Tab-separated table of N, CA and C in Angstrom:
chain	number	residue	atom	x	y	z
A	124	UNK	N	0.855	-1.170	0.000
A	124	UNK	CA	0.000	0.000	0.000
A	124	UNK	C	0.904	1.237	0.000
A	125	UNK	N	0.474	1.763	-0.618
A	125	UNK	CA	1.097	3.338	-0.779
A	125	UNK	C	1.288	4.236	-0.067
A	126	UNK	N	1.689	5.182	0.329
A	126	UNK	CA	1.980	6.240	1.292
A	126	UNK	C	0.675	7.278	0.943
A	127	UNK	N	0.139	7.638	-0.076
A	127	UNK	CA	-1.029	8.182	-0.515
A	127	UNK	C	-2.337	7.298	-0.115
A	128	UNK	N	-2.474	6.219	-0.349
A	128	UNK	CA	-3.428	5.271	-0.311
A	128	UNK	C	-3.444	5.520	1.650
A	129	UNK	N	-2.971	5.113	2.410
A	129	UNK	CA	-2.819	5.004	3.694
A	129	UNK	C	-3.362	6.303	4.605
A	130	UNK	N	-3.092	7.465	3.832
A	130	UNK	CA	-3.171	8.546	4.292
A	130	UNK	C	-4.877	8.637	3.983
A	131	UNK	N	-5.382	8.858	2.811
A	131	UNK	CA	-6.457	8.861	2.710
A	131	UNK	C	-7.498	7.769	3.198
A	132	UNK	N	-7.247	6.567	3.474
A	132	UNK	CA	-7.870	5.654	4.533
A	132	UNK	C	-7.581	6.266	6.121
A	133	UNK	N	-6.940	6.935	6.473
A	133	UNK	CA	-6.559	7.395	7.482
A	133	UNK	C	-7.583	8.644	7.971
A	134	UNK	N	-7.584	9.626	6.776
A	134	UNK	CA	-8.738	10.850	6.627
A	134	UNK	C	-9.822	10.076	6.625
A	135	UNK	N	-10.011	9.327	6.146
A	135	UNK	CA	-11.610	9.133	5.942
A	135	UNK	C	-11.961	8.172	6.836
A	136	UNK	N	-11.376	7.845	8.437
A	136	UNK	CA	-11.536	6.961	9.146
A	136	UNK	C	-11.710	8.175	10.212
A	137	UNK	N	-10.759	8.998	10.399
A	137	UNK	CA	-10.954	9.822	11.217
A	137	UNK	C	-12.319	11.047	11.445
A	138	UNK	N	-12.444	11.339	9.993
A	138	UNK	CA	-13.139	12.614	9.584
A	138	UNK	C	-14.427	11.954	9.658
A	139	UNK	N	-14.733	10.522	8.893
A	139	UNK	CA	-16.034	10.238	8.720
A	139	UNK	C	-17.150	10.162	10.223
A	140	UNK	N	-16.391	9.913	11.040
A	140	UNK	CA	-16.862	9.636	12.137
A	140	UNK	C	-17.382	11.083	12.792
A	141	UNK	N	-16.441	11.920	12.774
A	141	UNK	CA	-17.005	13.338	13.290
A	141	UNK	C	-17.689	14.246	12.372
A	142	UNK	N	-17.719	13.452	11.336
A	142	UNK	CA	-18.730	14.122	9.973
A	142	UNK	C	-20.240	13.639	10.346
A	143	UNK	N	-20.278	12.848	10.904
A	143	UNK	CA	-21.678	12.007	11.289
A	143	UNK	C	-22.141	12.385	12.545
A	144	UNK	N	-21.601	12.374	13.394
A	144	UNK	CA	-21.476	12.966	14.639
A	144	UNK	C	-22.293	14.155	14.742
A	145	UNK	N	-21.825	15.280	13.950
A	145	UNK	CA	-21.866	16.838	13.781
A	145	UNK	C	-23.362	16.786	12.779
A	146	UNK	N	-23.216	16.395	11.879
A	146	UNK	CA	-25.095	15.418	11.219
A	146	UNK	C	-25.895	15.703	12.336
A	147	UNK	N	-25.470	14.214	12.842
A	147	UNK	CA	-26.516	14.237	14.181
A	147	UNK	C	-27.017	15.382	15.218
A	148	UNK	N	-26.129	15.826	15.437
A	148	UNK	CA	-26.484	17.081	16.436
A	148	UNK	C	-27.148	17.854	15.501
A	149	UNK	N	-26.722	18.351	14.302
A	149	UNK	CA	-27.402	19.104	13.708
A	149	UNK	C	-28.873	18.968	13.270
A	150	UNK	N	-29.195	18.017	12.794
A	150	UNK	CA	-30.491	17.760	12.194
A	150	UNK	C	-31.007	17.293	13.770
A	151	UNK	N	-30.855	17.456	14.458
A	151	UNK	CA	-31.865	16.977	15.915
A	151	UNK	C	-32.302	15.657	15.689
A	152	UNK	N	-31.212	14.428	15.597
A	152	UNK	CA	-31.379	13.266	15.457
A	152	UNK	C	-31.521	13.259	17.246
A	153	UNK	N	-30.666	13.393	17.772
A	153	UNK	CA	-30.128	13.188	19.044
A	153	UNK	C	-31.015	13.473	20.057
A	154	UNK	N	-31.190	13.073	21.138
A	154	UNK	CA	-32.332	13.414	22.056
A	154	UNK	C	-31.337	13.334	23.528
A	155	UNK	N	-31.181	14.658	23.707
A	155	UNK	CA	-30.118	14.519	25.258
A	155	UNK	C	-30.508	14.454	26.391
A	156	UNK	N	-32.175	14.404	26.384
A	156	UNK	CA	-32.705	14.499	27.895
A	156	UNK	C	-33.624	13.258	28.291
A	157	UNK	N	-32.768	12.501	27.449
A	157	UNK	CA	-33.710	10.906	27.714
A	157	UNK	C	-33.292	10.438	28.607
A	158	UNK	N	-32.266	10.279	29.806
A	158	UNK	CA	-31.786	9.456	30.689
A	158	UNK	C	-32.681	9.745	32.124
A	159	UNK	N	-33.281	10.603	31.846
A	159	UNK	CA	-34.109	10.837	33.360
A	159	UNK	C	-35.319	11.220	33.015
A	160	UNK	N	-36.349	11.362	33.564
A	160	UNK	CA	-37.795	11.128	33.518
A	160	UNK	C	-38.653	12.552	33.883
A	161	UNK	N	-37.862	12.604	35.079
A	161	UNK	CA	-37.914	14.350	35.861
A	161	UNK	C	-37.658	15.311	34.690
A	162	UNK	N	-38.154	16.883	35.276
A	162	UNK	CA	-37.292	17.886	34.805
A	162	UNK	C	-36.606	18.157	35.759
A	163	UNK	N	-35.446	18.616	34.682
A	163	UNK	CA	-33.911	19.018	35.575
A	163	UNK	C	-33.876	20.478	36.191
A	164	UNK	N	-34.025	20.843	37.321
A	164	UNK	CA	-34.088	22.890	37.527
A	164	UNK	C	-33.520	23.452	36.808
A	165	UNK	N	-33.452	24.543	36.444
A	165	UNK	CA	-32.518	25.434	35.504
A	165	UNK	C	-31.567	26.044	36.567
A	166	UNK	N	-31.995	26.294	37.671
A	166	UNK	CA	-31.797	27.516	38.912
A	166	UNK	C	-30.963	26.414	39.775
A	167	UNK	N	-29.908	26.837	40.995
A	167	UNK	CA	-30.160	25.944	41.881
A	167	UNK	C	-30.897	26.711	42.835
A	168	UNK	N	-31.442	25.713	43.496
A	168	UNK	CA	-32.402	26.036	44.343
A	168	UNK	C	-32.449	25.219	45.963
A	169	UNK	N	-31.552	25.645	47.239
A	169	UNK	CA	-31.088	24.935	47.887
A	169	UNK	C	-32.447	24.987	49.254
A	170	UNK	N	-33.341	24.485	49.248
A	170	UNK	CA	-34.854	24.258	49.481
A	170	UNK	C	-34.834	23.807	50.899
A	171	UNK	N	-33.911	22.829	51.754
A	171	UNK	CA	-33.833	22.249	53.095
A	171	UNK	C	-32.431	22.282	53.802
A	172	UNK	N	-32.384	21.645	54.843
A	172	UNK	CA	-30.736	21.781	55.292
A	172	UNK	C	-30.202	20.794	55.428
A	173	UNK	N	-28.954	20.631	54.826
A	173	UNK	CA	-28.048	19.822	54.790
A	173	UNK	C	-27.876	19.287	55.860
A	174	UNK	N	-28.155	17.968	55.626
A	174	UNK	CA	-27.813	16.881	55.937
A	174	UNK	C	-26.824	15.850	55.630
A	175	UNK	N	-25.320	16.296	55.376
A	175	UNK	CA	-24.838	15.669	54.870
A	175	UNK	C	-23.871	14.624	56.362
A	176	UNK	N	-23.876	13.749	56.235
A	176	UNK	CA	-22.762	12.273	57.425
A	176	UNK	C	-24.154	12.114	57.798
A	177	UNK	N	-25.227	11.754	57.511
A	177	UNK	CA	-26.847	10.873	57.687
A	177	UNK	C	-26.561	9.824	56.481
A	178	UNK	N	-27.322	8.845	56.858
A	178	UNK	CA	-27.294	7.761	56.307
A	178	UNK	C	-28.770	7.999	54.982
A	179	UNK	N	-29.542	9.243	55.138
A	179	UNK	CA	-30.627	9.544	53.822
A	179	UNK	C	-29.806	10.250	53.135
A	180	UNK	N	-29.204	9.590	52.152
A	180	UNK	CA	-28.868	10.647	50.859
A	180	UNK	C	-30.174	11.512	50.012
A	181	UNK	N	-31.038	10.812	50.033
A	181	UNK	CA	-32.047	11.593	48.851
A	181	UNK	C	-33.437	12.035	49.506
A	182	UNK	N	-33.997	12.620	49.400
A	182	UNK	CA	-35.400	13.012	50.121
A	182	UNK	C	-36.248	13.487	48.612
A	183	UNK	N	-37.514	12.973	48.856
A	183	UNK	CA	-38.260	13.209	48.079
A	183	UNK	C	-39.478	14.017	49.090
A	184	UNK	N	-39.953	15.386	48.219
A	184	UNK	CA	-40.052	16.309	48.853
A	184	UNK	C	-41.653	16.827	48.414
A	185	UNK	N	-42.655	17.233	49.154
A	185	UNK	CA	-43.757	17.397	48.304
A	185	UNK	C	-44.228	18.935	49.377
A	186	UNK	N	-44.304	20.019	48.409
A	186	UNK	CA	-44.747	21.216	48.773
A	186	UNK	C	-46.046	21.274	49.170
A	187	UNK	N	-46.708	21.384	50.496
A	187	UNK	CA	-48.055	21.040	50.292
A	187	UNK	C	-48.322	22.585	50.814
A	188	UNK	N	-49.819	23.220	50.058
A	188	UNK	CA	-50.648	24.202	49.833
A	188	UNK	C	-51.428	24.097	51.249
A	189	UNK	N	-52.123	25.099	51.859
A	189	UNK	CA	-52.755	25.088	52.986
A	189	UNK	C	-54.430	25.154	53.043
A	190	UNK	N	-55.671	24.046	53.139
A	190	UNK	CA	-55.066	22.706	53.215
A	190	UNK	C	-55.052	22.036	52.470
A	191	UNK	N	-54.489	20.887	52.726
A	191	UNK	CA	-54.229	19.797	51.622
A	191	UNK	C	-55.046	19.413	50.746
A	192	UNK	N	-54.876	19.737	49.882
A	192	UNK	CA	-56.362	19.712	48.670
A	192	UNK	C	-56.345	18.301	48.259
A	193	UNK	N	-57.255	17.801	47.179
A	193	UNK	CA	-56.866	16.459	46.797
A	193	UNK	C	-55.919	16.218	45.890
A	194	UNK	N	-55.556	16.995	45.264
A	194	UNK	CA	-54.020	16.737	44.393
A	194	UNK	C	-52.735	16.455	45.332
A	195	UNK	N	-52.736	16.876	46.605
A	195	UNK	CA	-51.691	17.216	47.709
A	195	UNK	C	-52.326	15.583	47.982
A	196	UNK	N	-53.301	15.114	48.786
A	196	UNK	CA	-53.366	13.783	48.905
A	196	UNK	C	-53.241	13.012	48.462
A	197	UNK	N	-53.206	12.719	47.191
A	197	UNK	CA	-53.340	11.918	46.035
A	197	UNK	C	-51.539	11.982	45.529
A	198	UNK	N	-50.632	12.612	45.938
A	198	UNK	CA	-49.454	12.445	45.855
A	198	UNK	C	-48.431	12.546	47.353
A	199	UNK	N	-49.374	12.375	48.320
A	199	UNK	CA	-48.556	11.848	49.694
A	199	UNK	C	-48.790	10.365	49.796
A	200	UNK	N	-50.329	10.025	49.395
A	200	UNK	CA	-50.203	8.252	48.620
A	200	UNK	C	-49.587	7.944	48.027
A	201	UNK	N	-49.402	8.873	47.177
A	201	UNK	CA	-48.238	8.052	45.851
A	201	UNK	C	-46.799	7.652	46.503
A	202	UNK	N	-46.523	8.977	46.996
A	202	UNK	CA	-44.919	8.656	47.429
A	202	UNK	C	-44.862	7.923	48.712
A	203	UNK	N	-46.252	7.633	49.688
A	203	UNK	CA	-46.221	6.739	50.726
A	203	UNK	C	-45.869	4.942	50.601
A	204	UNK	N	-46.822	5.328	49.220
A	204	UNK	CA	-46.742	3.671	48.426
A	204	UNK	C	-45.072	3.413	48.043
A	205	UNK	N	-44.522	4.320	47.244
A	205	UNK	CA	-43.296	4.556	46.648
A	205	UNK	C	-42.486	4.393	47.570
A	206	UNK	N	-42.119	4.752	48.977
A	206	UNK	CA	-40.865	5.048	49.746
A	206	UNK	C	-41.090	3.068	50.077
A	207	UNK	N	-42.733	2.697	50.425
A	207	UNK	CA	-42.946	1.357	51.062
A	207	UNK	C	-41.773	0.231	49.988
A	208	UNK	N	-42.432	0.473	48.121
A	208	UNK	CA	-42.207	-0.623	47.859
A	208	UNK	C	-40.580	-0.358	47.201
A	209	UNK	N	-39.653	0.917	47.920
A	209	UNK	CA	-38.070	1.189	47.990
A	209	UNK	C	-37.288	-0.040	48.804
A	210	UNK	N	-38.138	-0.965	49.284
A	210	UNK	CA	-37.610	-1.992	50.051
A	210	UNK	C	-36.534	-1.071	50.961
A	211	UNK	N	-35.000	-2.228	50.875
A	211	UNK	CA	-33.922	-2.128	51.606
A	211	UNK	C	-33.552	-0.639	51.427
A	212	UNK	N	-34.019	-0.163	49.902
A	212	UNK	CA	-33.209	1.483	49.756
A	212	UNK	C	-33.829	2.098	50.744
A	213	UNK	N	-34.914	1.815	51.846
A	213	UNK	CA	-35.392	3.133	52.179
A	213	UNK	C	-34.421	3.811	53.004
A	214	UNK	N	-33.625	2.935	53.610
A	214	UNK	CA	-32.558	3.633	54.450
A	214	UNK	C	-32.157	5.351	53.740
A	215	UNK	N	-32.195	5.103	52.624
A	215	UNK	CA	-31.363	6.266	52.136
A	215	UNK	C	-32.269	7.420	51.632
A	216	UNK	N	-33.181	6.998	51.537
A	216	UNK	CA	-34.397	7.903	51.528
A	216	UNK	C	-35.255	8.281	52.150
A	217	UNK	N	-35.498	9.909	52.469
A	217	UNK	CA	-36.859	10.383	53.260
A	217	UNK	C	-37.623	10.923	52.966
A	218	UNK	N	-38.736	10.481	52.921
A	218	UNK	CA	-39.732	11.357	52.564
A	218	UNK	C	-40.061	12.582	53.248
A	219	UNK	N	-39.987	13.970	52.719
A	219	UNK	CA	-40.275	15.232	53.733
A	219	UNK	C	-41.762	15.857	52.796
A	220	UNK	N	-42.401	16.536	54.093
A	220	UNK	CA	-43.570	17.133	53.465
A	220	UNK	C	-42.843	18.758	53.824
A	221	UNK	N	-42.933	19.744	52.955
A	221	UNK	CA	-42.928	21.308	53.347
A	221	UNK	C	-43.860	22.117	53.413
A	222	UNK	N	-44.569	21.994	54.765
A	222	UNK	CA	-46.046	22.696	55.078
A	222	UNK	C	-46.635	22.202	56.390
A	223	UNK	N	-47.968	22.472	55.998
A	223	UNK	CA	-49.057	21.897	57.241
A	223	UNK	C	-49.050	19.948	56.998
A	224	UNK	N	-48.840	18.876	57.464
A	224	UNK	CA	-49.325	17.840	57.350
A	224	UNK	C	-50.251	17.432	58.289
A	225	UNK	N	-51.743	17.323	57.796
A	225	UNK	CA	-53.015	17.325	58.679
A	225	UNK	C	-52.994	15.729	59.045
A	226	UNK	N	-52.594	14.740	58.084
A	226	UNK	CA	-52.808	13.193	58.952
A	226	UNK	C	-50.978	12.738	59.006
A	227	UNK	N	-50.655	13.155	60.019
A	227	UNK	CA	-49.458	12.690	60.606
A	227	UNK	C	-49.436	11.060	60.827
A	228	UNK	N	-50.290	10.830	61.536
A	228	UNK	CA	-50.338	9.214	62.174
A	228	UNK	C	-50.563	8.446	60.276
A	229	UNK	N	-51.381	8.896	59.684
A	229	UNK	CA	-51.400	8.188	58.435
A	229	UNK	C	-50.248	7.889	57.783
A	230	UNK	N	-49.512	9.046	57.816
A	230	UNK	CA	-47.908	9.279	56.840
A	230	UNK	C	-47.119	9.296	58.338
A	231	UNK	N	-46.828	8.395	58.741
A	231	UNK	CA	-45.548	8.189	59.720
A	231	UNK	C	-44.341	8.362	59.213
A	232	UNK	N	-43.668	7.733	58.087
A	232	UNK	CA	-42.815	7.925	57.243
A	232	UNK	C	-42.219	9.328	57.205
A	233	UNK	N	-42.917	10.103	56.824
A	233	UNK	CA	-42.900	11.789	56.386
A	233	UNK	C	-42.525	12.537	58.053
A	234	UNK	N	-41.458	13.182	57.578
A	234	UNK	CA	-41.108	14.036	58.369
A	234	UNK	C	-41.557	15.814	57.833
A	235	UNK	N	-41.482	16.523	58.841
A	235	UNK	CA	-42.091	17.771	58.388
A	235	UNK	C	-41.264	18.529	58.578
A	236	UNK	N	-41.359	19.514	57.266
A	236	UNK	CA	-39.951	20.514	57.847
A	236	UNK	C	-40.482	22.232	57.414
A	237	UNK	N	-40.437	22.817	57.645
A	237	UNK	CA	-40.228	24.447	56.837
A	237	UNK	C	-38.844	24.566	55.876
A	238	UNK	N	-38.877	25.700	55.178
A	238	UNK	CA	-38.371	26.211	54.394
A	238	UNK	C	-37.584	27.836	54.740
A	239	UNK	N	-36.949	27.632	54.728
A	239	UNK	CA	-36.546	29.261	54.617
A	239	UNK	C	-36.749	30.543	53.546
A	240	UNK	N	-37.309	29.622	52.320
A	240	UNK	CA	-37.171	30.374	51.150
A	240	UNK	C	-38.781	30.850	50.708
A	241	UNK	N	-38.709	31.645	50.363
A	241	UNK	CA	-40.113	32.465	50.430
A	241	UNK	C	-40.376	32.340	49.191
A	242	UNK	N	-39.787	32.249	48.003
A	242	UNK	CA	-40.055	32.270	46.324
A	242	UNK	C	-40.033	30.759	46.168
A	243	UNK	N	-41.577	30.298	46.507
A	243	UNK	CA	-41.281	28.404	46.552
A	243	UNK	C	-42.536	28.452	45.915
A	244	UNK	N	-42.837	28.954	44.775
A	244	UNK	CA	-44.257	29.475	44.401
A	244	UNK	C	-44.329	28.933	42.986
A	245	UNK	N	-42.959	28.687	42.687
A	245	UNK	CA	-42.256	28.095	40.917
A	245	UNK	C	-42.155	26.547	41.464
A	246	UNK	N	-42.495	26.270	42.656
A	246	UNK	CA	-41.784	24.498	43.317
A	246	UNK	C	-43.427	23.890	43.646
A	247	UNK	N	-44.305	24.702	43.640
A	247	UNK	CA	-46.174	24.214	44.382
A	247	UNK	C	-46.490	23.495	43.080
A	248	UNK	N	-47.218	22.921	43.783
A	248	UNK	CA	-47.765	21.358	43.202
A	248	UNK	C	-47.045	20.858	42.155
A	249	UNK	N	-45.777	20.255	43.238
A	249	UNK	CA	-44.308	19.283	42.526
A	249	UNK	C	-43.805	18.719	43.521
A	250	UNK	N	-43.800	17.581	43.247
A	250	UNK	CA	-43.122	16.520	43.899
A	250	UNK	C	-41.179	16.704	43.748
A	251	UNK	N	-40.922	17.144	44.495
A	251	UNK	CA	-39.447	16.613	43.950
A	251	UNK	C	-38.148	15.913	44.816
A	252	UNK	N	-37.229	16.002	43.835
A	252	UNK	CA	-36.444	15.045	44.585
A	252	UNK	C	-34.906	16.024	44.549
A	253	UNK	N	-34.354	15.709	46.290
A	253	UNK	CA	-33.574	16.571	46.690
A	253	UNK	C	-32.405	15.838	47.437
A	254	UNK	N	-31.319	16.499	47.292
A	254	UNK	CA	-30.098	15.429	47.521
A	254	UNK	C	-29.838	16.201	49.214
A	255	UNK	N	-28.817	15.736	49.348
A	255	UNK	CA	-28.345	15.449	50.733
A	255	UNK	C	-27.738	17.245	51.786
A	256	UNK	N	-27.943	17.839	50.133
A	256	UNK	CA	-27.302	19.104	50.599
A	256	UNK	C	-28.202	20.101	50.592
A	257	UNK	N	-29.308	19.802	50.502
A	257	UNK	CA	-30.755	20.195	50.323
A	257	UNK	C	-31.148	20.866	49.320
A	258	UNK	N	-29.990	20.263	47.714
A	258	UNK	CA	-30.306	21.080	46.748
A	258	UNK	C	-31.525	20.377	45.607
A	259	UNK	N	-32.564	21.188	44.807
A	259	UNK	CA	-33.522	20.642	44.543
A	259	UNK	C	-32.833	20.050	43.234
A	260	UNK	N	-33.279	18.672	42.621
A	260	UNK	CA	-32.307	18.837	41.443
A	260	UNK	C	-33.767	17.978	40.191
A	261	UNK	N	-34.546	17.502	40.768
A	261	UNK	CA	-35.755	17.078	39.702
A	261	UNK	C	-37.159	17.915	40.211
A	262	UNK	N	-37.526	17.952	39.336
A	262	UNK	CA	-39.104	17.799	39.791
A	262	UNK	C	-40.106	16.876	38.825
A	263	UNK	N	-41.194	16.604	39.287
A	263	UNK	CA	-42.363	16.118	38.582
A	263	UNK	C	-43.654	16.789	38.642
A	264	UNK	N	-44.279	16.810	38.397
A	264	UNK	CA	-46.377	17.357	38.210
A	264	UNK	C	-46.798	16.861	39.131
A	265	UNK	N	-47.312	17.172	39.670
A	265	UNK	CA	-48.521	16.675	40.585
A	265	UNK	C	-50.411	16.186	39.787
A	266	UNK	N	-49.849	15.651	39.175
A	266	UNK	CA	-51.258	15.639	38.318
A	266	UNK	C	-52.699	15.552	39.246
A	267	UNK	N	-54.052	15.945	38.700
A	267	UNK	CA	-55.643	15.672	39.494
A	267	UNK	C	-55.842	14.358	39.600
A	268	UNK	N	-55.652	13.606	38.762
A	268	UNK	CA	-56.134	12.339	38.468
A	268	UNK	C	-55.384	11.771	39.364
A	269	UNK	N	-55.754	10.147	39.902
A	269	UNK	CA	-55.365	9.259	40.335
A	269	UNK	C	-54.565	8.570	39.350
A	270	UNK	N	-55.610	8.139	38.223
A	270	UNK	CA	-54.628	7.266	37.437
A	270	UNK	C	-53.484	7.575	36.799
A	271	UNK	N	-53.207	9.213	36.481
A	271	UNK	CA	-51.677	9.568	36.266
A	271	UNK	C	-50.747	9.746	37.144
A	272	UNK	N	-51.049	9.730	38.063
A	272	UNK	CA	-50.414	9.640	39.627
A	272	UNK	C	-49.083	8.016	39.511
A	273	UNK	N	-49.640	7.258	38.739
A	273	UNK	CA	-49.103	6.014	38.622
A	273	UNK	C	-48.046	6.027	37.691
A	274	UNK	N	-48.348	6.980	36.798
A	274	UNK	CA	-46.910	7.439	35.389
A	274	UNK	C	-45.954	8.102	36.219
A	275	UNK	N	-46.538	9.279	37.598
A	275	UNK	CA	-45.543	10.150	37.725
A	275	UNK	C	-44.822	9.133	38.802
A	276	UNK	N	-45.436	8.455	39.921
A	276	UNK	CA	-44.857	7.783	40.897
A	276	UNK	C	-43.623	6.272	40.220
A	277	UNK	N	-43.864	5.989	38.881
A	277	UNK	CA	-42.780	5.168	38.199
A	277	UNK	C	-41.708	5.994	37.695
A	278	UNK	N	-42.054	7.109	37.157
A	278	UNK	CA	-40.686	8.161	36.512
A	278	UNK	C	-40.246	8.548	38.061
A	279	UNK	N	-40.555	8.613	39.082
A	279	UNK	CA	-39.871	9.369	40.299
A	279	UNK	C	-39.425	8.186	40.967
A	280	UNK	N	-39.396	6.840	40.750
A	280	UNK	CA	-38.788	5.281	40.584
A	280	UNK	C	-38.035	5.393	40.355
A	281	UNK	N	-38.184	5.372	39.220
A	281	UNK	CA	-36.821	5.005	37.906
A	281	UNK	C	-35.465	6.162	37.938
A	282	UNK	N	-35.797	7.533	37.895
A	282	UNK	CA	-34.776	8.341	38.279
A	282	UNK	C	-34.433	8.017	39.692
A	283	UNK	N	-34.725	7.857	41.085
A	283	UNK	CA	-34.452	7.494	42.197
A	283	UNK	C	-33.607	6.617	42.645
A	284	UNK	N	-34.239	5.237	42.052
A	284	UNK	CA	-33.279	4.417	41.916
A	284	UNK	C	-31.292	4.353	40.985
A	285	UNK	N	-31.757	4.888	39.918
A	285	UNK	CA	-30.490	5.375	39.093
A	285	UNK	C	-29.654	6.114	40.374
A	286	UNK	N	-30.237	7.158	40.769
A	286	UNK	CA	-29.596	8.236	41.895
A	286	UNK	C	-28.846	6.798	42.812
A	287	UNK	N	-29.749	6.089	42.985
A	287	UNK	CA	-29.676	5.516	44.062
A	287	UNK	C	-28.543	4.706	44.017
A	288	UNK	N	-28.370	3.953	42.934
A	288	UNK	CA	-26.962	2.979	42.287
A	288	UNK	C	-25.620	3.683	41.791
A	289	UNK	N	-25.803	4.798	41.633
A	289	UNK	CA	-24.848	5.760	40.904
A	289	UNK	C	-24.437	6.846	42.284
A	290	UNK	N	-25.027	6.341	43.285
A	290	UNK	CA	-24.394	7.423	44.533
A	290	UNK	C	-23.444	7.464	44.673
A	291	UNK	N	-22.071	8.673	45.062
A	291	UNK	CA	-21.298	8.203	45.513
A	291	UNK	C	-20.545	8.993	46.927
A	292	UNK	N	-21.498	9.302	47.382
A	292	UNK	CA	-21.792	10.244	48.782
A	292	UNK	C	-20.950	9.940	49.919
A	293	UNK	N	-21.154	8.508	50.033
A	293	UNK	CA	-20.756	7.893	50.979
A	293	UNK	C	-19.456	7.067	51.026
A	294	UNK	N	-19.172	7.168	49.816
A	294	UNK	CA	-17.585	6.816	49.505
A	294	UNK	C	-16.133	7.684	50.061
């Protein structure tokens, strides 16, 4: 093989690949926000207090309105059911309510906390999920319905768990 021949198998091994690449991004083949289920904040938004050398890395967090309307109930079930069937993970997870919680004895689980932050008005009726330093980093909908309650309580699963295997807090 030739010194010409080699070179141009060489270009077109290198180039073709970032020629396709640059395609992709361009024509919006690519979809970059598929790995998580949540939306991601734009802001940070540091919502509770750090808790960091506790054995709960993650708290899933539900803003409740004064009083608890049925959208607010209908997603303290959800995540009551959710933290139950976290099995062994629950160690690392707490469920916090931020507000009035009117059936305490119902939601034992749920701890209650305030907020310091007064602009929590962009965070009402959203479930979200908050790491160890009390920064907010997903949220989800709080949907009316019951039966979508079941889409949002599997996407707040599925990102949770990921969090949950990919921790590395405690290392």
């Amino acid at each position: 093989m030739n010194k010409n021949k080699f070179m141009l198998l060489f270009v077109i091994c290198c180039v073709l690949p970032l020629a396709a690449a640059k395609l992709v991004l361009e024509l919006g083949w690519f979809n970059p926000g598929s790995s998580s289920k949540g939306v991601w904040l734009e802001q940070e938004i540091f919502l509770l207090d750090d808790i960091s050398g506790q054995k709960k890395h993650w708290r899933i967090v539900l803003l409740t309105d004064t009083p608890c309307q049925q959208r607010c109930q209908n997603a303290l079930h959800t995540v009551k059911q959710l933290y139950i069937g976290l099995g062994r993970k629950q160690e690392q997870v707490q469920p916090v309510v931020v507000g009035p919680l009117t059936d305490a004895d119902v939601y034992p689980m749920f701890i209650q906390q305030q907020t310091e932050i007064m602009d929590t008005a962009s965070l009402q009726q959203k479930i979200l999920l908050v790491d160890q330093k009390g920064l907010v980093l997903l949220s989800y909908p709080m949907p009316e319905q019951q039966a979508e309650m079941a889409d949002v309580a599997r996407n707040i699963r599925y990102d949770l768990l990921k969090l949950l295997n990919y921790d590395r807090t405690s290392v």
